[in-house]
PDB file of C-alpha atoms in Angstrom:
ATOM      1  CA  MET A   1      18.237  14.581  19.964  1.00  0.00           C
ATOM      2  CA  ILE A   2      17.942  16.085  16.381  1.00  0.00           C
ATOM      3  CA  SER A   3      18.605  12.509  14.873  1.00  0.00           C
ATOM      4  CA  TRP A   4      16.310  11.096  17.452  1.00  0.00           C
ATOM      5  CA  LEU A   5      13.225  13.575  16.127  1.00  0.00           C
ATOM      6  CA  THR A   6      14.365  13.404  12.590  1.00  0.00           C
ATOM      7  CA  ARG A   7      13.708   9.405  12.895  1.00  0.00           C
ATOM      8  CA  LEU A   8       9.943  10.398  14.514  1.00  0.00           C
ATOM      9  CA  ILE A   9       9.595  12.762  11.668  1.00  0.00           C
ATOM     10  CA  LYS A  10      10.371   9.916   8.981  1.00  0.00           C
ATOM     11  CA  GLY A  11       7.654   7.649  11.257  1.00  0.00           C
ATOM     12  CA  VAL A  12       4.822   9.880  10.585  1.00  0.00           C
ATOM     13  CA  ILE A  13       5.684  10.184   6.813  1.00  0.00           C
ATOM     14  CA  ILE A  14       5.835   6.811   6.268  1.00  0.00           C
ATOM     15  CA  ALA A  15       2.124   6.055   8.014  1.00  0.00           C
ATOM     16  CA  LEU A  16       0.859   7.684   4.984  1.00  0.00           C
ATOM     17  CA  GLY A  17       1.937   4.680   3.168  1.00  0.00           C
ATOM     18  CA  PHE A  18      -0.389   2.584   5.765  1.00  0.00           C
ATOM     19  CA  ILE A  19      -3.226   4.405   5.333  1.00  0.00           C
ATOM     20  CA  LEU A  20      -3.109   6.358   2.054  1.00  0.00           C
ATOM     21  CA  PRO A  21      -4.283   4.029  -1.071  1.00  0.00           C
ATOM     22  CA  GLY A  22      -1.925   4.602  -3.833  1.00  0.00           C
ATOM     23  CA  VAL A  23       1.278   5.289  -1.816  1.00  0.00           C
ATOM     24  CA  SER A  24       3.189   2.522  -1.013  1.00  0.00           C
ATOM     25  CA  GLY A  25       5.250   2.606   2.531  1.00  0.00           C
ATOM     26  CA  GLY A  26       8.254   0.947   0.827  1.00  0.00           C
ATOM     27  CA  VAL A  27       8.538   3.975  -1.567  1.00  0.00           C
ATOM     28  CA  LEU A  28       8.255   6.543   1.105  1.00  0.00           C
ATOM     29  CA  ALA A  29      10.861   4.305   3.418  1.00  0.00           C
ATOM     30  CA  SER A  30      13.024   4.475   0.467  1.00  0.00           C
ATOM     31  CA  ILE A  31      12.729   7.988  -0.417  1.00  0.00           C
ATOM     32  CA  LEU A  32      13.647   8.673   3.466  1.00  0.00           C
ATOM     33  CA  GLY A  33      16.731   6.463   3.407  1.00  0.00           C
ATOM     34  CA  LEU A  34      15.382   3.762   5.805  1.00  0.00           C
ATOM     35  CA  TYR A  35      14.469   0.842   2.844  1.00  0.00           C
ATOM     36  CA  GLU A  36      17.681  -0.554   2.685  1.00  0.00           C
ATOM     37  CA  ARG A  37      18.340  -0.545   6.711  1.00  0.00           C
ATOM     38  CA  ILE A  38      14.562  -2.029   7.208  1.00  0.00           C
ATOM     39  CA  ILE A  39      15.403  -4.859   5.143  1.00  0.00           C
ATOM     40  CA  SER A  40      18.899  -5.617   6.283  1.00  0.00           C
ATOM     41  CA  PHE A  41      17.554  -5.582  10.087  1.00  0.00           C
ATOM     42  CA  LEU A  42      14.847  -8.227   9.210  1.00  0.00           C
ATOM     43  CA  ALA A  43      17.005 -10.286   6.993  1.00  0.00           C
ATOM     44  CA  HIS A  44      19.853 -10.309  10.086  1.00  0.00           C
ATOM     45  CA  LEU A  45      17.991  -9.888  13.183  1.00  0.00           C
ATOM     46  CA  SER A  46      20.934 -11.039  15.493  1.00  0.00           C
ATOM     47  CA  LYS A  47      23.081  -8.553  14.018  1.00  0.00           C
ATOM     48  CA  ASP A  48      23.616  -5.711  16.256  1.00  0.00           C
ATOM     49  CA  PHE A  49      19.827  -6.288  17.270  1.00  0.00           C
ATOM     50  CA  VAL A  50      19.670  -3.805  20.367  1.00  0.00           C
ATOM     51  CA  LYS A  51      21.078  -0.879  18.172  1.00  0.00           C
ATOM     52  CA  ASN A  52      19.109  -1.669  15.446  1.00  0.00           C
ATOM     53  CA  VAL A  53      16.064  -1.670  17.793  1.00  0.00           C
ATOM     54  CA  LEU A  54      16.869   1.547  19.508  1.00  0.00           C
ATOM     55  CA  PHE A  55      17.596   3.254  16.235  1.00  0.00           C
ATOM     56  CA  PHE A  56      13.892   2.190  14.974  1.00  0.00           C
ATOM     57  CA  ILE A  57      11.786   3.031  18.025  1.00  0.00           C
ATOM     58  CA  PRO A  58      11.441   6.351  17.289  1.00  0.00           C
ATOM     59  CA  VAL A  59      10.514   5.503  13.598  1.00  0.00           C
ATOM     60  CA  GLY A  60       7.709   3.271  15.070  1.00  0.00           C
ATOM     61  CA  ILE A  61       6.456   6.049  17.300  1.00  0.00           C
ATOM     62  CA  GLY A  62       6.340   8.314  14.568  1.00  0.00           C
ATOM     63  CA  GLY A  63       4.385   5.693  12.406  1.00  0.00           C
ATOM     64  CA  ILE A  64       1.711   5.313  15.312  1.00  0.00           C
ATOM     65  CA  LEU A  65       1.380   9.606  15.446  1.00  0.00           C
ATOM     66  CA  GLY A  66       0.766   9.847  11.759  1.00  0.00           C
ATOM     67  CA  ILE A  67      -1.761   7.055  11.770  1.00  0.00           C
ATOM     68  CA  ALA A  68      -3.631   8.812  14.649  1.00  0.00           C
ATOM     69  CA  LEU A  69      -3.370  11.879  12.860  1.00  0.00           C
ATOM     70  CA  PHE A  70      -4.098  11.457   9.362  1.00  0.00           C
ATOM     71  CA  SER A  71      -6.855   8.522   9.908  1.00  0.00           C
ATOM     72  CA  ALA A  72      -9.766  11.255  10.922  1.00  0.00           C
ATOM     73  CA  PRO A  73      -9.539  13.383   8.249  1.00  0.00           C
ATOM     74  CA  LEU A  74      -9.500  10.622   6.059  1.00  0.00           C
ATOM     75  CA  GLU A  75     -12.590   9.029   7.149  1.00  0.00           C
ATOM     76  CA  TYR A  76     -14.367  12.536   7.181  1.00  0.00           C
ATOM     77  CA  LEU A  77     -13.290  12.977   3.540  1.00  0.00           C
ATOM     78  CA  LEU A  78     -14.437   9.422   2.500  1.00  0.00           C
ATOM     79  CA  LYS A  79     -17.650   9.641   4.121  1.00  0.00           C
ATOM     80  CA  HIS A  80     -18.311  13.059   2.891  1.00  0.00           C
ATOM     81  CA  TYR A  81     -16.482  13.022  -0.712  1.00  0.00           C
ATOM     82  CA  GLN A  82     -16.142   9.575  -1.531  1.00  0.00           C
ATOM     83  CA  VAL A  83     -16.055   9.742  -5.628  1.00  0.00           C
ATOM     84  CA  PRO A  84     -13.637  12.708  -5.735  1.00  0.00           C
ATOM     85  CA  VAL A  85     -11.628  11.126  -3.341  1.00  0.00           C
ATOM     86  CA  LEU A  86     -11.450   7.751  -4.499  1.00  0.00           C
ATOM     87  CA  TRP A  87     -10.551   9.058  -8.275  1.00  0.00           C
ATOM     88  CA  ALA A  88      -7.737  11.183  -6.422  1.00  0.00           C
ATOM     89  CA  PHE A  89      -6.405   7.503  -4.837  1.00  0.00           C
ATOM     90  CA  THR A  90      -6.564   6.136  -8.487  1.00  0.00           C
ATOM     91  CA  GLY A  91      -4.601   8.613 -10.151  1.00  0.00           C
ATOM     92  CA  THR A  92      -1.871   8.138  -7.559  1.00  0.00           C
ATOM     93  CA  ILE A  93      -1.843   4.467  -8.305  1.00  0.00           C
ATOM     94  CA  VAL A  94      -1.979   5.289 -12.246  1.00  0.00           C
ATOM     95  CA  GLY A  95       0.949   8.102 -11.728  1.00  0.00           C
ATOM     96  CA  THR A  96       3.161   5.030  -9.899  1.00  0.00           C
ATOM     97  CA  LEU A  97       2.823   2.638 -13.140  1.00  0.00           C
ATOM     98  CA  PRO A  98       5.447   4.084 -15.386  1.00  0.00           C
ATOM     99  CA  THR A  99       7.637   3.586 -12.738  1.00  0.00           C
ATOM    100  CA  LEU A 100       6.413  -0.118 -12.026  1.00  0.00           C
ATOM    101  CA  PHE A 101       6.738  -1.373 -15.694  1.00  0.00           C
ATOM    102  CA  SER A 102      10.228   0.301 -15.912  1.00  0.00           C
ATOM    103  CA  GLU A 103      11.058  -1.231 -12.322  1.00  0.00           C
ATOM    104  CA  SER A 104       9.878  -5.012 -13.931  1.00  0.00           C
ATOM    105  CA  THR A 105      12.623  -4.710 -16.506  1.00  0.00           C
ATOM    106  CA  GLN A 106      15.646  -3.600 -14.767  1.00  0.00           C
ATOM    107  CA  LYS A 107      17.329  -7.156 -14.374  1.00  0.00           C
ATOM    108  CA  SER A 108      15.697  -8.963 -17.608  1.00  0.00           C
ATOM    109  CA  ARG A 109      14.017  -8.163 -21.046  1.00  0.00           C
ATOM    110  CA  ARG A 110      10.052  -8.437 -20.550  1.00  0.00           C
ATOM    111  CA  ASP A 111       9.471 -12.021 -22.446  1.00  0.00           C
ATOM    112  CA  SER A 112       6.123 -13.943 -23.223  1.00  0.00           C
ATOM    113  CA  LYS A 113       5.900 -15.028 -20.103  1.00  0.00           C
ATOM    114  CA  ASP A 114       6.271 -11.991 -18.271  1.00  0.00           C
ATOM    115  CA  TRP A 115       3.034 -10.859 -20.032  1.00  0.00           C
ATOM    116  CA  ILE A 116       1.228 -14.306 -19.455  1.00  0.00           C
ATOM    117  CA  TRP A 117       1.931 -13.620 -15.312  1.00  0.00           C
ATOM    118  CA  LEU A 118       0.754  -9.884 -15.570  1.00  0.00           C
ATOM    119  CA  LEU A 119      -2.517 -10.832 -17.755  1.00  0.00           C
ATOM    120  CA  GLY A 120      -3.017 -13.790 -16.264  1.00  0.00           C
ATOM    121  CA  THR A 121      -2.761 -12.094 -12.602  1.00  0.00           C
ATOM    122  CA  PHE A 122      -5.076  -9.274 -13.844  1.00  0.00           C
ATOM    123  CA  MET A 123      -7.984 -11.341 -15.104  1.00  0.00           C
ATOM    124  CA  ILE A 124      -7.788 -13.856 -11.837  1.00  0.00           C
ATOM    125  CA  SER A 125      -6.962 -11.423  -9.112  1.00  0.00           C
ATOM    126  CA  GLY A 126      -9.895  -8.880 -10.394  1.00  0.00           C
ATOM    127  CA  LEU A 127     -12.532 -11.641 -10.699  1.00  0.00           C
ATOM    128  CA  LEU A 128     -11.756 -12.920  -7.166  1.00  0.00           C
ATOM    129  CA  LEU A 129     -11.735  -9.551  -5.886  1.00  0.00           C
ATOM    130  CA  PHE A 130     -15.163  -8.560  -7.387  1.00  0.00           C
ATOM    131  CA  PHE A 131     -16.555 -11.563  -6.584  1.00  0.00           C
ATOM    132  CA  LEU A 132     -14.848 -12.103  -3.173  1.00  0.00           C
ATOM    133  CA  ASN A 133     -17.926 -11.225  -1.218  1.00  0.00           C
ATOM    134  CA  ASP A 134     -19.917 -14.194  -3.159  1.00  0.00           C
ATOM    135  CA  LEU A 135     -16.546 -16.748  -2.467  1.00  0.00           C
ATOM    136  CA  VAL A 136     -16.186 -16.206   1.000  1.00  0.00           C
ATOM    137  CA  GLY A 137     -19.077 -13.973   2.208  1.00  0.00           C
ATOM    138  CA  THR A 138     -18.821 -10.495   3.947  1.00  0.00           C
ATOM    139  CA  ILE A 139     -15.213  -9.933   5.428  1.00  0.00           C
ATOM    140  CA  PRO A 140     -15.896  -9.104   8.934  1.00  0.00           C
ATOM    141  CA  ALA A 141     -13.944  -6.313  10.678  1.00  0.00           C
ATOM    142  CA  ASN A 142     -12.596  -8.187  13.481  1.00  0.00           C
ATOM    143  CA  PHE A 143      -9.352  -9.362  15.063  1.00  0.00           C
ATOM    144  CA  VAL A 144      -8.243 -11.803  12.507  1.00  0.00           C
ATOM    145  CA  SER A 145      -9.301  -9.841   9.419  1.00  0.00           C
ATOM    146  CA  PHE A 146      -7.011  -6.923  10.857  1.00  0.00           C
ATOM    147  CA  ILE A 147      -4.106  -9.230  11.054  1.00  0.00           C
ATOM    148  CA  LEU A 148      -4.767  -9.627   7.272  1.00  0.00           C
ATOM    149  CA  ALA A 149      -4.921  -6.021   7.347  1.00  0.00           C
ATOM    150  CA  GLY A 150      -1.562  -5.845   8.697  1.00  0.00           C
ATOM    151  CA  ALA A 151       0.302  -8.697   6.815  1.00  0.00           C
ATOM    152  CA  LEU A 152      -0.486  -6.667   3.574  1.00  0.00           C
ATOM    153  CA  ILE A 153       0.419  -3.520   5.088  1.00  0.00           C
ATOM    154  CA  ALA A 154       3.793  -5.135   5.946  1.00  0.00           C
ATOM    155  CA  LEU A 155       3.959  -6.415   1.962  1.00  0.00           C
ATOM    156  CA  GLY A 156       3.487  -2.717   1.078  1.00  0.00           C
ATOM    157  CA  VAL A 157       6.758  -1.790   2.961  1.00  0.00           C
ATOM    158  CA  LEU A 158       8.845  -5.134   1.693  1.00  0.00           C
ATOM    159  CA  VAL A 159       7.634  -4.324  -2.014  1.00  0.00           C
ATOM    160  CA  PRO A 160       8.432  -0.649  -2.906  1.00  0.00           C
ATOM    161  CA  GLY A 161       5.443   0.252  -5.135  1.00  0.00           C
ATOM    162  CA  LEU A 162       2.719  -1.969  -3.987  1.00  0.00           C
ATOM    163  CA  SER A 163      -0.114  -0.088  -2.281  1.00  0.00           C
ATOM    164  CA  PRO A 164      -1.870  -2.363  -0.177  1.00  0.00           C
ATOM    165  CA  SER A 165      -4.843   0.184   0.710  1.00  0.00           C
ATOM    166  CA  ASN A 166      -6.339  -0.159  -2.707  1.00  0.00           C
ATOM    167  CA  LEU A 167      -7.176  -4.105  -1.721  1.00  0.00           C
ATOM    168  CA  LEU A 168      -8.480  -3.437   2.272  1.00  0.00           C
ATOM    169  CA  LEU A 169     -11.209  -0.877   0.136  1.00  0.00           C
ATOM    170  CA  ILE A 170     -11.953  -3.600  -2.224  1.00  0.00           C
ATOM    171  CA  MET A 171     -12.339  -6.012   0.556  1.00  0.00           C
ATOM    172  CA  GLY A 172     -14.604  -3.671   3.227  1.00  0.00           C
ATOM    173  CA  LEU A 173     -11.716  -3.277   5.662  1.00  0.00           C
ATOM    174  CA  TYR A 174     -10.380   0.186   4.969  1.00  0.00           C
ATOM    175  CA  ALA A 175     -12.941   2.389   6.544  1.00  0.00           C
ATOM    176  CA  PRO A 176     -12.956   0.300   9.792  1.00  0.00           C
ATOM    177  CA  MET A 177      -9.388  -0.005   9.900  1.00  0.00           C
ATOM    178  CA  LEU A 178      -9.448   4.424   9.789  1.00  0.00           C
ATOM    179  CA  THR A 179     -12.106   4.557  12.540  1.00  0.00           C
ATOM    180  CA  GLY A 180     -10.081   2.210  14.735  1.00  0.00           C
ATOM    181  CA  PHE A 181      -6.900   4.325  14.054  1.00  0.00           C
ATOM    182  CA  LYS A 182      -8.832   7.407  14.598  1.00  0.00           C
ATOM    183  CA  ASN A 183     -10.281   5.947  17.957  1.00  0.00           C
ATOM    184  CA  LEU A 184      -6.927   4.526  18.927  1.00  0.00           C
ATOM    185  CA  ASP A 185      -8.367   1.018  19.455  1.00  0.00           C
ATOM    186  CA  LEU A 186      -5.625  -0.333  20.954  1.00  0.00           C
ATOM    187  CA  VAL A 187      -6.276  -3.838  21.257  1.00  0.00           C
ATOM    188  CA  GLY A 188      -9.046  -4.460  18.540  1.00  0.00           C
ATOM    189  CA  VAL A 189      -6.986  -2.674  15.726  1.00  0.00           C
ATOM    190  CA  PHE A 190      -3.415  -1.757  16.239  1.00  0.00           C
ATOM    191  CA  LEU A 191      -2.796  -5.007  18.259  1.00  0.00           C
ATOM    192  CA  PRO A 192      -3.754  -7.401  15.274  1.00  0.00           C
ATOM    193  CA  ILE A 193      -2.570  -4.840  12.404  1.00  0.00           C
ATOM    194  CA  ALA A 194       0.857  -4.879  14.190  1.00  0.00           C
ATOM    195  CA  MET A 195       1.012  -8.604  14.833  1.00  0.00           C
ATOM    196  CA  GLY A 196       0.060  -9.621  11.046  1.00  0.00           C
ATOM    197  CA  GLY A 197       2.519  -6.675  10.047  1.00  0.00           C
ATOM    198  CA  ALA A 198       5.784  -8.180  12.291  1.00  0.00           C
ATOM    199  CA  ALA A 199       4.748 -11.686  11.050  1.00  0.00           C
ATOM    200  CA  THR A 200       4.681 -11.020   7.493  1.00  0.00           C
ATOM    201  CA  MET A 201       7.982  -8.905   7.995  1.00  0.00           C
ATOM    202  CA  LEU A 202       9.821 -11.794  10.175  1.00  0.00           C
ATOM    203  CA  LEU A 203       8.444 -14.668   7.316  1.00  0.00           C
ATOM    204  CA  PHE A 204       8.778 -13.230   4.195  1.00  0.00           C
ATOM    205  CA  SER A 205      11.673 -10.414   4.334  1.00  0.00           C
ATOM    206  CA  LYS A 206      14.213 -13.363   3.066  1.00  0.00           C
ATOM    207  CA  ALA A 207      11.489 -14.726   0.674  1.00  0.00           C
ATOM    208  CA  MET A 208      11.275 -11.615  -0.920  1.00  0.00           C
ATOM    209  CA  ASP A 209      14.661 -10.805  -1.425  1.00  0.00           C
ATOM    210  CA  TYR A 210      15.131 -14.174  -2.586  1.00  0.00           C
ATOM    211  CA  ALA A 211      12.347 -13.772  -5.347  1.00  0.00           C
ATOM    212  CA  LEU A 212      13.459 -10.346  -6.128  1.00  0.00           C
ATOM    213  CA  ASN A 213      16.906 -11.721  -6.777  1.00  0.00           C
ATOM    214  CA  HIS A 214      16.201 -14.734  -8.665  1.00  0.00           C
ATOM    215  CA  TYR A 215      12.898 -13.848 -10.324  1.00  0.00           C
ATOM    216  CA  HIS A 216      12.389 -10.026 -10.534  1.00  0.00           C
ATOM    217  CA  SER A 217      10.746  -9.588 -13.235  1.00  0.00           C
ATOM    218  CA  ARG A 218       8.004 -12.687 -12.643  1.00  0.00           C
ATOM    219  CA  VAL A 219       7.731 -10.604  -9.284  1.00  0.00           C
ATOM    220  CA  TYR A 220       6.926  -7.562 -10.591  1.00  0.00           C
ATOM    221  CA  HIS A 221       4.572  -8.576 -13.414  1.00  0.00           C
ATOM    222  CA  PHE A 222       2.649 -10.388 -10.851  1.00  0.00           C
ATOM    223  CA  ILE A 223       2.512  -7.196  -8.892  1.00  0.00           C
ATOM    224  CA  LEU A 224       1.547  -5.217 -12.165  1.00  0.00           C
ATOM    225  CA  GLY A 225      -1.389  -7.172 -12.408  1.00  0.00           C
ATOM    226  CA  LEU A 226      -2.359  -7.099  -8.923  1.00  0.00           C
ATOM    227  CA  VAL A 227      -2.588  -3.417  -9.216  1.00  0.00           C
ATOM    228  CA  LEU A 228      -4.242  -2.971 -12.091  1.00  0.00           C
ATOM    229  CA  SER A 229      -7.241  -4.700 -11.319  1.00  0.00           C
ATOM    230  CA  SER A 230      -7.310  -3.490  -7.393  1.00  0.00           C
ATOM    231  CA  THR A 231      -7.006  -0.398  -8.816  1.00  0.00           C
ATOM    232  CA  LEU A 232      -9.669  -0.788 -11.656  1.00  0.00           C
ATOM    233  CA  LEU A 233     -12.207  -1.723  -8.890  1.00  0.00           C
ATOM    234  CA  ILE A 234     -12.004   1.092  -6.568  1.00  0.00           C
ATOM    235  CA  ILE A 235     -13.607   2.981  -9.499  1.00  0.00           C
ATOM    236  CA  ILE A 236     -16.084   0.343 -10.512  1.00  0.00           C
ATOM    237  CA  PRO A 237     -19.245  -0.028  -8.384  1.00  0.00           C
ATOM    238  CA  ASN A 238     -19.695  -3.129  -6.702  1.00  0.00           C
ATOM    239  CA  PRO A 239     -23.503  -4.011  -5.417  1.00  0.00           C
ATOM    240  CA  ARG A 240     -22.011  -6.945  -3.038  1.00  0.00           C
ATOM    241  CA  ASN A 241     -19.545  -4.396  -1.247  1.00  0.00           C
ATOM    242  CA  ALA A 242     -20.947  -1.915   1.390  1.00  0.00           C
ATOM    243  CA  GLU A 243     -17.572  -0.052   0.768  1.00  0.00           C
ATOM    244  CA  SER A 244     -17.801   0.100  -3.095  1.00  0.00           C
ATOM    245  CA  ILE A 245     -18.012   3.317  -4.769  1.00  0.00           C
ATOM    246  CA  SER A 246     -21.393   4.658  -5.506  1.00  0.00           C
ATOM    247  CA  TYR A 247     -22.398   7.285  -8.372  1.00  0.00           C
ATOM    248  CA  ALA A 248     -25.980   7.409  -7.303  1.00  0.00           C
ATOM    249  CA  GLY A 249     -27.352  10.839  -7.099  1.00  0.00           C
ATOM    250  CA  ARG A 250     -24.094  12.625  -7.963  1.00  0.00           C
ATOM    251  CA  GLY A 251     -24.146  15.821 -10.157  1.00  0.00           C
ATOM    252  CA  PHE A 252     -21.937  17.051 -12.318  1.00  0.00           C
ATOM    253  CA  THR A 253     -19.644  19.392  -9.936  1.00  0.00           C
ATOM    254  CA  THR A 254     -18.977  15.705  -8.596  1.00  0.00           C
ATOM    255  CA  PHE A 255     -17.561  14.341 -11.833  1.00  0.00           C
ATOM    256  CA  LEU A 256     -15.984  17.501 -12.437  1.00  0.00           C
ATOM    257  CA  MET A 257     -14.155  17.501  -8.948  1.00  0.00           C
ATOM    258  CA  ALA A 258     -13.058  13.600  -9.744  1.00  0.00           C
ATOM    259  CA  ALA A 259     -11.408  14.269 -13.083  1.00  0.00           C
ATOM    260  CA  LEU A 260      -9.583  17.370 -11.578  1.00  0.00           C
ATOM    261  CA  PHE A 261      -8.727  15.081  -8.498  1.00  0.00           C
ATOM    262  CA  LEU A 262      -7.663  12.139 -11.091  1.00  0.00           C
ATOM    263  CA  ILE A 263      -5.282  14.623 -13.045  1.00  0.00           C
ATOM    264  CA  ALA A 264      -3.406  15.829  -9.575  1.00  0.00           C
ATOM    265  CA  GLY A 265      -3.507  12.165  -8.038  1.00  0.00           C
ATOM    266  CA  ILE A 266      -1.617  11.304 -11.414  1.00  0.00           C
ATOM    267  CA  ALA A 267       0.765  14.071 -10.778  1.00  0.00           C
ATOM    268  CA  LEU A 268       1.496  13.174  -7.089  1.00  0.00           C
ATOM    269  CA  GLY A 269       2.046   9.276  -8.038  1.00  0.00           C
ATOM    270  CA  ALA A 270       4.514  10.389 -10.776  1.00  0.00           C
ATOM    271  CA  TRP A 271       6.562  12.963  -8.677  1.00  0.00           C
ATOM    272  CA  MET A 272       6.691  10.059  -5.779  1.00  0.00           C
ATOM    273  CA  SER A 273       8.355   7.954  -8.229  1.00  0.00           C
ATOM    274  CA  LYS A 274      10.786  10.156  -9.530  1.00  0.00           C
ATOM    275  CA  LEU A 275      11.788  10.686  -5.925  1.00  0.00           C
ATOM    276  CA  GLU A 276      11.834   7.320  -5.245  1.00  0.00           C
ATOM    277  CA  GLU A 277      14.128   6.685  -8.609  1.00  0.00           C
ATOM    278  CA  LYS A 278      16.670   9.578  -7.448  1.00  0.00           C
ATOM    279  CA  TYR A 279      16.761   8.553  -3.461  1.00  0.00           C
ATOM    280  CA  LYS A 280      16.642   4.717  -4.174  1.00  0.00           C
TER     281      LYS A 280
END
């Protein structure tokens, strides 16, 4: 029973990585000692299938509980304190960047092609994300778009350090997702996100394992470029996106809070990165 409750609590904590921009579910799973078992289970489903399913049931229940518990406070904070909260999220992501840069050279030295990958990804993804609504129109919050959200969340688990929530913020899916979580919309939100997440886990776990083993540096520099562009766009107003940050009518107090929350976020991100390195 104690082991079952422990795994339940770990699931609640990992849920933070699903809904907090700047926080990676993969990092939290790594800190809590579950990451390698998750990847091993996904890469070898037929091996000890029943045993693994029983092991992860409380983790899954904890994840659902965590999402239900934290979604309402986050939705409230974003509605009433958008600027400080988004700057705090930005700080959290910035705090993890040194570890991502360090991780990118764990298996090989950084070369000119890595810089091309990083800068190319940064510029192309930044332009695509900023003009996303012009290219594809407003992305509606519906069953199909939440399948995409689930796929991005799963990538955040497969790749420690990658936070998908900042992408969801830019795409305008973050707030609707939180609302659905808060209202326990099982069919309209939970189901498609679970479908997208499960499909991505099954399809890409082996591919990601192969890519990280054979193209580790290139993959991480691609991730770095994407993280840098999407993080920058969190704090840049975009009139094309209704969910974008707005500084209109903000006073000195708001900007002071934003600066303080940015610093606090950087400290939190750096601390989490150190935990990951310690427990990896």
